[in-house]
XYZ file of N, CA, C and O in Angstrom:
648
model
N 12.075 -55.613 16.792
C 12.911 -56.765 16.556
C 12.205 -58.049 16.976
O 12.296 -59.058 16.306
N 11.491 -57.952 18.104
C 10.807 -59.135 18.608
C 9.742 -59.616 17.621
O 9.561 -60.816 17.432
N 9.033 -58.669 16.936
C 8.023 -59.056 15.952
C 8.652 -59.830 14.807
O 8.104 -60.829 14.350
N 9.814 -59.385 14.312
C 10.482 -60.096 13.219
C 10.930 -61.481 13.643
O 10.810 -62.441 12.880
N 11.438 -61.611 14.866
C 11.861 -62.922 15.359
C 10.651 -63.844 15.492
O 10.708 -65.013 15.101
N 9.538 -63.326 15.992
C 8.339 -64.157 16.107
C 7.804 -64.557 14.743
O 7.341 -65.678 14.554
N 7.871 -63.645 13.748
C 7.454 -63.998 12.394
C 8.342 -65.105 11.850
O 7.863 -66.082 11.285
N 9.664 -64.972 12.013
C 10.592 -66.005 11.536
C 10.325 -67.336 12.221
O 10.323 -68.389 11.581
N 10.089 -67.302 13.515
C 9.779 -68.514 14.267
C 8.516 -69.170 13.731
O 8.491 -70.370 13.464
N 7.488 -68.392 13.558
C 6.231 -68.948 13.059
C 6.393 -69.510 11.662
O 5.852 -70.568 11.335
N 7.137 -68.824 10.838
C 7.364 -69.295 9.472
C 8.073 -70.640 9.483
O 7.663 -71.579 8.801
N 9.138 -70.758 10.251
C 9.887 -72.017 10.285
C 9.067 -73.157 10.878
O 9.171 -74.299 10.445
N 8.246 -72.849 11.854
C 7.500 -73.899 12.517
C 6.336 -74.413 11.695
O 6.114 -75.606 11.581
N 5.589 -73.507 11.099
C 4.317 -73.884 10.515
C 4.296 -73.858 9.002
O 3.265 -74.097 8.397
N 5.423 -73.613 8.367
C 5.438 -73.497 6.915
C 5.077 -74.792 6.220
O 4.568 -74.777 5.113
N 5.295 -75.913 6.854
C 5.003 -77.178 6.198
C 3.543 -77.591 6.299
O 3.126 -78.546 5.671
N 2.729 -76.867 7.041
C 1.359 -77.344 7.259
C 0.545 -77.368 5.978
O -0.196 -78.302 5.754
N 0.646 -76.376 5.103
C -0.113 -76.388 3.858
C 0.568 -77.266 2.814
O -0.064 -77.720 1.892
N 1.848 -77.516 2.985
C 2.602 -78.341 2.049
C 2.302 -79.813 2.291
O 2.382 -80.629 1.406
N 1.888 -80.159 3.482
C 1.725 -81.554 3.891
C 0.251 -81.936 4.014
O -0.389 -81.631 5.005
N -0.307 -82.578 2.995
C -1.654 -83.151 3.061
C -2.751 -82.163 3.432
O -3.773 -82.572 3.976
N -2.571 -80.903 3.206
C -3.542 -79.902 3.653
C -3.850 -80.061 5.133
O -4.964 -79.841 5.593
N -2.867 -80.488 5.892
C -3.048 -80.697 7.323
C -3.197 -79.354 8.016
O -2.654 -78.355 7.581
N -3.946 -79.369 9.077
C -4.124 -78.173 9.881
C -3.207 -78.295 11.085
O -3.298 -79.256 11.847
N -2.320 -77.335 11.232
C -1.441 -77.305 12.392
C -1.727 -75.999 13.106
O -1.622 -74.929 12.519
N -2.122 -76.101 14.360
C -2.487 -74.916 15.118
C -1.561 -74.750 16.310
O -1.269 -75.704 17.025
N -1.141 -73.520 16.510
C -0.379 -73.162 17.694
C -1.372 -73.009 18.838
O -2.300 -72.215 18.744
N -1.201 -73.790 19.883
C -2.099 -73.687 21.033
C -1.567 -72.680 22.045
O -2.309 -71.856 22.545
N -0.268 -72.779 22.337
C 0.350 -71.806 23.229
C 1.862 -71.939 23.196
O 2.398 -73.011 22.950
N 2.534 -70.822 23.413
C 3.984 -70.821 23.578
C 4.230 -71.057 25.048
O 3.705 -70.336 25.897
N 4.984 -72.099 25.375
C 5.189 -72.455 26.774
C 6.517 -71.967 27.346
O 6.649 -71.840 28.554
N 7.489 -71.696 26.475
C 8.793 -71.238 26.963
C 9.549 -70.550 25.829
O 9.447 -70.961 24.670
N 10.290 -69.524 26.161
C 11.132 -68.801 25.216
C 12.460 -68.556 25.906
O 12.498 -67.902 26.945
N 13.534 -69.144 25.383
C 14.851 -68.998 26.000
C 15.843 -68.412 25.014
O 15.833 -68.770 23.837
N 16.683 -67.527 25.502
C 17.786 -67.027 24.685
C 19.058 -67.693 25.190
O 19.242 -67.885 26.392
N 19.906 -68.056 24.257
C 21.161 -68.721 24.598
C 22.338 -67.888 24.112
O 23.384 -68.421 23.782
N 22.137 -66.609 24.024
C 23.176 -65.700 23.563
C 22.624 -64.749 22.518
O 22.073 -65.179 21.519
N 22.738 -63.461 22.789
C 22.238 -62.438 21.872
C 23.313 -61.371 21.721
O 23.872 -60.911 22.711
N 23.605 -61.000 20.466
C 24.508 -59.887 20.186
C 23.762 -58.911 19.283
O 22.582 -59.086 19.001
N 24.459 -57.897 18.793
C 23.829 -56.923 17.902
C 23.550 -57.482 16.515
O 22.847 -56.860 15.727
N 24.096 -58.657 16.188
C 23.877 -59.194 14.843
C 23.357 -60.631 14.807
O 23.000 -61.121 13.745
N 23.306 -61.310 15.961
C 22.808 -62.683 15.943
C 22.266 -63.083 17.307
O 22.577 -62.467 18.328
N 21.452 -64.119 17.271
C 20.864 -64.654 18.504
C 20.684 -66.153 18.343
O 20.433 -66.638 17.244
N 20.818 -66.847 19.414
C 20.491 -68.281 19.459
C 19.356 -68.398 20.462
O 19.495 -68.008 21.616
N 18.231 -68.905 19.990
C 17.057 -69.008 20.848
C 16.436 -70.391 20.722
O 16.721 -71.126 19.774
N 15.597 -70.724 21.680
C 14.753 -71.912 21.557
C 13.384 -71.552 22.116
O 13.268 -70.866 23.117
N 12.393 -71.999 21.410
C 11.013 -71.723 21.786
C 10.288 -73.052 21.920
O 10.374 -73.902 21.039
N 9.600 -73.228 23.025
C 8.770 -74.415 23.213
C 7.322 -73.995 23.028
O 6.915 -72.933 23.490
N 6.574 -74.838 22.336
C 5.180 -74.518 22.070
C 4.353 -75.789 22.009
O 4.863 -76.844 21.639
N 3.095 -75.665 22.393
C 2.145 -76.756 22.207
C 1.428 -76.528 20.892
O 0.941 -75.427 20.629
N 1.403 -77.558 20.065
C 0.719 -77.452 18.776
C -0.201 -78.650 18.603
O -0.045 -79.669 19.279
N -1.157 -78.507 17.706
C -2.025 -79.618 17.349
C -1.910 -79.832 15.848
O -1.978 -78.883 15.071
N -1.750 -81.076 15.437
C -1.679 -81.424 14.024
C -2.815 -82.380 13.679
O -3.037 -83.359 14.380
N -3.516 -82.076 12.590
C -4.565 -82.992 12.122
C -4.050 -83.887 10.993
O -4.820 -84.592 10.363
N -2.738 -83.868 10.753
C -2.152 -84.694 9.693
C -2.361 -86.175 9.994
O -2.373 -86.595 11.149
N -2.501 -86.966 8.940
C -2.696 -88.404 9.101
C -1.401 -89.153 9.370
O -1.437 -90.333 9.688
N -0.285 -88.482 9.189
C 1.018 -89.119 9.436
C 1.910 -88.180 10.225
O 1.798 -86.970 10.128
N 2.812 -88.788 10.945
C 3.845 -88.032 11.630
C 4.797 -87.500 10.576
O 5.063 -88.166 9.570
N 5.323 -86.306 10.772
C 6.352 -85.814 9.867
C 7.355 -84.991 10.651
O 7.108 -84.609 11.791
N 8.491 -84.803 10.044
C 9.531 -84.041 10.720
C 10.118 -83.008 9.773
O 10.180 -83.221 8.562
N 10.493 -81.898 10.349
C 11.223 -80.868 9.615
C 12.678 -81.083 10.000
O 13.061 -80.887 11.153
N 13.485 -81.545 9.052
C 14.864 -81.901 9.357
C 15.828 -80.734 9.200
O 16.846 -80.672 9.878
N 15.504 -79.809 8.321
C 16.392 -78.680 8.065
C 15.554 -77.552 7.485
O 14.628 -77.801 6.701
N 15.849 -76.350 7.871
C 15.127 -75.202 7.334
C 15.982 -73.963 7.483
O 16.707 -73.816 8.477
N 15.920 -73.125 6.484
C 16.583 -71.829 6.550
C 15.760 -70.858 5.723
O 15.486 -71.108 4.553
N 15.325 -69.798 6.362
C 14.509 -68.800 5.689
C 15.051 -67.411 5.977
O 15.574 -67.155 7.058
N 14.906 -66.530 4.999
C 15.374 -65.153 5.142
C 14.233 -64.200 4.830
O 13.420 -64.460 3.954
N 14.200 -63.094 5.563
C 13.295 -61.989 5.262
C 14.138 -60.909 4.601
O 15.173 -60.510 5.148
N 13.713 -60.451 3.420
C 14.459 -59.444 2.655
C 13.576 -58.238 2.400
O 12.366 -58.382 2.201
N 14.187 -57.047 2.353
C 13.393 -55.872 2.004
C 13.284 -55.771 0.485
O 13.829 -56.597 -0.245
N 12.589 -54.764 -0.003
C 12.318 -54.623 -1.429
C 13.539 -54.507 -2.306
O 13.533 -54.905 -3.469
N 14.633 -53.974 -1.763
C 15.850 -53.833 -2.559
C 16.727 -55.078 -2.501
O 17.824 -55.089 -3.042
N 16.250 -56.136 -1.835
C 17.003 -57.381 -1.761
C 17.913 -57.484 -0.560
O 18.590 -58.496 -0.373
N 17.949 -56.476 0.282
C 18.796 -56.492 1.476
C 18.200 -57.454 2.507
O 17.014 -57.385 2.838
N 19.004 -58.370 2.991
C 18.550 -59.354 3.969
C 18.407 -58.693 5.335
O 19.342 -58.113 5.861
N 17.211 -58.813 5.912
C 16.941 -58.246 7.225
C 17.153 -59.266 8.334
O 17.602 -58.934 9.425
N 16.798 -60.508 8.051
C 16.857 -61.542 9.068
C 16.973 -62.903 8.401
O 16.344 -63.141 7.379
N 17.800 -63.772 8.941
C 17.936 -65.142 8.460
C 17.818 -66.060 9.667
O 18.539 -65.902 10.649
N 16.901 -67.006 9.595
C 16.689 -67.955 10.688
C 16.992 -69.356 10.186
O 16.542 -69.748 9.116
N 17.792 -70.095 10.953
C 18.166 -71.461 10.591
C 17.810 -72.380 11.743
O 18.150 -72.124 12.889
N 17.127 -73.451 11.407
C 16.792 -74.484 12.380
C 18.070 -75.240 12.720
O 18.776 -75.696 11.829
N 18.394 -75.361 14.000
C 19.649 -76.017 14.379
C 19.472 -77.488 14.733
O 20.450 -78.208 14.866
N 18.233 -77.940 14.890
C 17.956 -79.335 15.184
C 16.566 -79.644 14.650
O 15.720 -78.751 14.558
N 16.316 -80.884 14.303
C 15.042 -81.250 13.708
C 13.860 -81.157 14.666
O 14.022 -81.147 15.878
N 12.666 -81.092 14.078
C 11.415 -81.037 14.826
C 10.536 -82.179 14.330
O 10.393 -82.373 13.125
N 9.932 -82.925 15.244
C 8.995 -83.979 14.869
C 7.598 -83.565 15.299
O 7.383 -83.182 16.452
N 6.667 -83.647 14.359
C 5.276 -83.298 14.626
C 4.460 -84.585 14.511
O 4.451 -85.228 13.470
N 3.820 -84.960 15.593
C 3.087 -86.222 15.650
C 1.713 -86.092 15.021
O 1.162 -84.998 14.939
N 1.174 -87.202 14.588
C -0.120 -87.186 13.907
C -1.277 -87.089 14.900
O -1.247 -87.688 15.968
N -2.244 -86.292 14.531
C -3.531 -86.178 15.217
C -3.440 -86.125 16.736
O -4.129 -86.862 17.434
N -2.599 -85.232 17.234
C -2.530 -85.052 18.676
C -1.847 -83.740 19.031
O -1.216 -83.125 18.213
N -2.006 -83.380 20.288
C -1.312 -82.214 20.823
C 0.113 -82.639 21.147
O 0.334 -83.677 21.766
N 1.073 -81.867 20.696
C 2.480 -82.174 20.905
C 3.203 -80.920 21.380
O 2.914 -79.827 20.908
N 4.117 -81.087 22.304
C 4.980 -79.973 22.673
C 6.281 -80.130 21.886
O 6.905 -81.193 21.921
N 6.641 -79.088 21.167
C 7.881 -79.115 20.396
C 8.795 -77.997 20.881
O 8.333 -76.990 21.411
N 10.080 -78.212 20.708
C 11.063 -77.180 20.981
C 11.756 -76.857 19.667
O 12.229 -77.760 18.974
N 11.768 -75.587 19.338
C 12.322 -75.126 18.068
C 13.618 -74.371 18.354
O 13.580 -73.250 18.865
N 14.765 -74.987 18.056
C 16.039 -74.303 18.270
C 16.441 -73.531 17.010
O 16.466 -74.089 15.917
N 16.741 -72.250 17.162
C 17.039 -71.398 16.009
C 18.309 -70.599 16.210
O 18.583 -70.112 17.306
N 19.066 -70.456 15.127
C 20.127 -69.461 15.035
C 19.580 -68.363 14.147
O 19.139 -68.632 13.027
N 19.578 -67.150 14.645
C 19.024 -66.030 13.895
C 20.114 -64.985 13.705
O 20.765 -64.571 14.667
N 20.310 -64.597 12.460
C 21.230 -63.502 12.127
C 20.389 -62.375 11.571
O 19.481 -62.605 10.776
N 20.671 -61.154 11.993
C 19.850 -60.038 11.554
C 20.692 -58.802 11.316
O 21.780 -58.641 11.849
N 20.133 -57.944 10.472
C 20.707 -56.644 10.173
C 19.968 -55.644 11.068
O 18.830 -55.297 10.792
N 20.601 -55.247 12.163
C 19.920 -54.419 13.163
C 19.348 -53.129 12.578
O 18.175 -52.837 12.790
N 20.106 -52.345 11.788
C 19.509 -51.114 11.243
C 18.305 -51.402 10.343
O 17.290 -50.712 10.417
N 18.401 -52.418 9.506
C 17.291 -52.761 8.625
C 16.076 -53.237 9.404
O 14.942 -52.863 9.094
N 16.312 -54.042 10.432
C 15.207 -54.543 11.248
C 14.540 -53.406 12.013
O 13.313 -53.362 12.118
N 15.341 -52.473 12.512
C 14.778 -51.333 13.240
C 13.922 -50.478 12.307
O 12.889 -49.958 12.709
N 14.349 -50.350 11.055
C 13.577 -49.593 10.078
C 12.227 -50.259 9.839
O 11.181 -49.601 9.803
N 12.231 -51.571 9.708
C 10.976 -52.304 9.513
C 10.096 -52.163 10.749
O 8.884 -51.954 10.644
N 10.681 -52.279 11.929
C 9.896 -52.193 13.157
C 9.292 -50.817 13.337
O 8.253 -50.668 13.969
N 9.914 -49.802 12.779
C 9.369 -48.452 12.888
C 8.073 -48.323 12.098
O 7.336 -47.355 12.252
N 7.790 -49.318 11.244
C 6.532 -49.336 10.490
C 5.343 -49.418 11.438
O 4.253 -48.996 11.088
N 5.540 -50.001 12.608
C 4.454 -50.074 13.580
C 3.784 -51.422 13.623
O 4.397 -52.411 13.983
N 2.539 -51.489 13.233
C 1.733 -52.693 13.401
C 2.146 -53.801 12.432
O 2.765 -53.555 11.404
N 1.738 -55.009 12.763
C 2.034 -56.163 11.912
C 1.355 -56.006 10.554
O 1.898 -56.423 9.535
N 0.188 -55.356 10.518
C -0.496 -55.135 9.237
C 0.341 -54.272 8.305
O 0.428 -54.536 7.105
N 0.961 -53.229 8.848
C 1.808 -52.366 8.019
C 3.044 -53.114 7.525
O 3.491 -52.928 6.419
N 3.590 -53.975 8.383
C 4.754 -54.769 7.979
C 4.364 -55.719 6.849
O 5.080 -55.877 5.876
N 3.179 -56.340 6.965
C 2.719 -57.265 5.926
C 2.442 -56.554 4.603
O 2.577 -57.144 3.539
N 2.065 -55.302 4.651
C 1.798 -54.539 3.429
C 3.084 -54.001 2.799
O 3.069 -53.543 1.667
N 4.196 -54.048 3.520
C 5.461 -53.564 2.966
C 5.989 -54.556 1.938
O 5.398 -55.597 1.696
N 7.109 -54.232 1.330
C 7.647 -55.067 0.250
C 8.650 -56.114 0.744
O 9.578 -56.472 0.043
N 8.446 -56.654 1.932
C 9.319 -57.696 2.485
C 8.994 -59.025 1.814
O 7.832 -59.371 1.613
N 10.046 -59.766 1.451
C 9.876 -61.069 0.827
C 10.551 -62.154 1.663
O 11.420 -61.872 2.480
N 10.147 -63.401 1.419
C 10.706 -64.560 2.106
C 11.403 -65.433 1.068
O 10.879 -65.655 -0.023
N 12.596 -65.912 1.401
C 13.292 -66.864 0.536
C 14.000 -67.885 1.410
O 14.265 -67.639 2.575
N 14.292 -69.040 0.841
C 14.993 -70.078 1.580
C 14.474 -71.455 1.226
O 14.005 -71.684 0.111
N 14.549 -72.373 2.186
C 14.118 -73.748 1.934
C 13.656 -74.424 3.218
O 13.992 -73.997 4.318
N 12.872 -75.478 3.040
C 12.439 -76.360 4.117
C 12.672 -77.787 3.653
O 12.321 -78.139 2.530
N 13.249 -78.616 4.495
C 13.372 -80.043 4.209
C 12.540 -80.774 5.246
O 12.714 -80.569 6.439
N 11.630 -81.600 4.771
C 10.821 -82.357 5.711
C 10.631 -83.778 5.219
O 10.792 -84.075 4.044
N 10.320 -84.658 6.165
C 10.094 -86.071 5.867
C 8.707 -86.454 6.331
O 8.283 -86.104 7.433
N 8.025 -87.179 5.458
C 6.738 -87.761 5.800
C 6.935 -89.250 5.594
O 7.223 -89.691 4.492
N 6.814 -90.016 6.657
C 7.183 -91.430 6.658
C 8.663 -91.528 6.307
O 9.481 -90.938 6.970
N 9.009 -92.195 5.203
C 10.421 -92.298 4.819
C 10.752 -91.422 3.619
O 11.878 -91.391 3.162
N 9.756 -90.716 3.109
C 9.952 -89.896 1.916
C 10.307 -88.474 2.320
O 9.592 -87.833 3.084
N 11.422 -87.993 1.809
C 11.859 -86.637 2.100
C 11.517 -85.675 0.975
O 11.438 -86.070 -0.191
N 11.275 -84.438 1.324
C 10.957 -83.398 0.358
C 11.775 -82.160 0.698
O 12.014 -81.870 1.865
N 12.168 -81.424 -0.310
C 12.786 -80.120 -0.108
C 11.920 -79.120 -0.837
O 11.621 -79.270 -2.014
N 11.493 -78.110 -0.109
C 10.624 -77.103 -0.669
C 11.380 -75.782 -0.704
O 11.814 -75.287 0.334
N 11.586 -75.244 -1.898
C 12.311 -73.976 -2.088
C 11.316 -72.817 -2.117
O 10.253 -72.921 -2.725
N 11.689 -71.736 -1.495
C 10.889 -70.515 -1.516
C 11.782 -69.431 -2.101
O 12.899 -69.227 -1.628
N 11.288 -68.744 -3.131
C 12.119 -67.757 -3.810
C 11.414 -66.409 -3.872
O 10.511 -66.208 -4.676
N 11.814 -65.506 -3.000
C 11.314 -64.130 -2.977
C 9.791 -64.029 -3.034
O 9.230 -63.260 -3.801
N 9.131 -64.800 -2.201
C 7.677 -64.738 -2.096
C 7.316 -63.580 -1.161
O 7.919 -63.452 -0.093
N 6.372 -62.723 -1.543
C 5.955 -61.647 -0.625
C 5.537 -62.215 0.730
O 4.887 -63.260 0.805
N 5.917 -61.526 1.800
C 5.663 -62.008 3.151
C 4.184 -62.292 3.385
O 3.827 -63.340 3.924
N 3.325 -61.395 2.967
C 1.885 -61.594 3.173
C 1.401 -62.852 2.452
O 0.664 -63.662 3.016
N 1.826 -63.034 1.218
C 1.445 -64.219 0.445
C 1.970 -65.486 1.103
O 1.278 -66.496 1.194
N 3.220 -65.447 1.594
C 3.819 -66.599 2.256
C 3.036 -66.969 3.512
O 2.757 -68.137 3.774
N 2.662 -65.953 4.297
C 1.927 -66.222 5.529
C 0.546 -66.780 5.234
O 0.065 -67.658 5.941
N -0.113 -66.302 4.185
C -1.415 -66.848 3.798
C -1.267 -68.278 3.285
O -2.060 -69.157 3.614
N -0.232 -68.545 2.493
C 0.014 -69.865 1.931
C 0.235 -70.907 3.020
O -0.241 -72.032 2.946
N 0.970 -70.524 4.062
C 1.297 -71.471 5.124
C 0.285 -71.491 6.252
O 0.350 -72.344 7.133
N -0.648 -70.544 6.260
C -1.632 -70.493 7.329
C -1.161 -69.728 8.553
O -1.863 -69.644 9.552
N 0.010 -69.128 8.491
C 0.553 -68.391 9.633
C -0.230 -67.119 9.875
O -0.290 -66.626 10.997
N -0.890 -66.574 8.855
C -1.633 -65.331 9.033
C -2.740 -65.471 10.071
O -3.151 -64.498 10.679
N -3.212 -66.680 10.337
C -4.234 -66.888 11.355
C -3.689 -66.643 12.753
O -4.443 -66.313 13.672
N -2.381 -66.826 12.947
C -1.762 -66.626 14.262
C -1.686 -65.140 14.594
O -1.908 -64.727 15.712
N -1.361 -64.331 13.572
C -1.196 -62.897 13.793
C -2.488 -62.181 13.501
O -2.705 -61.089 13.661
């Protein structure tokens, strides 16, 4: 379960890096991980991390919601950003990512039984949802529709983290 939550976290945090000016955004370290309530079907968490952005402009992710689905279309996990994130230009920044995560425990346990992250990436899990971000005063909404997880991670640069 923890691997799926970390994948969702990484996806929400770094998905805009390839979308925005081919900027390089690197995770330097996770500094804090807090849970604010966990049940068998949902969790509210916040993760603090130090990141570096080589983007020429500051940008913010104002809203994001992404889901991980298995091959038959069953939703395994849905992560929603509960507050915006601002990523500063050309510097190390500490950000806090607040997330509401809803998950299908039996489905997630089945995926976790796959073992390594490589096996999970080779499975038929897809990503769908949206990201809304602003660069200067211009806002963009980027839709993701059933993109294979491995392809999504390569597209966003998240595969370098794992």
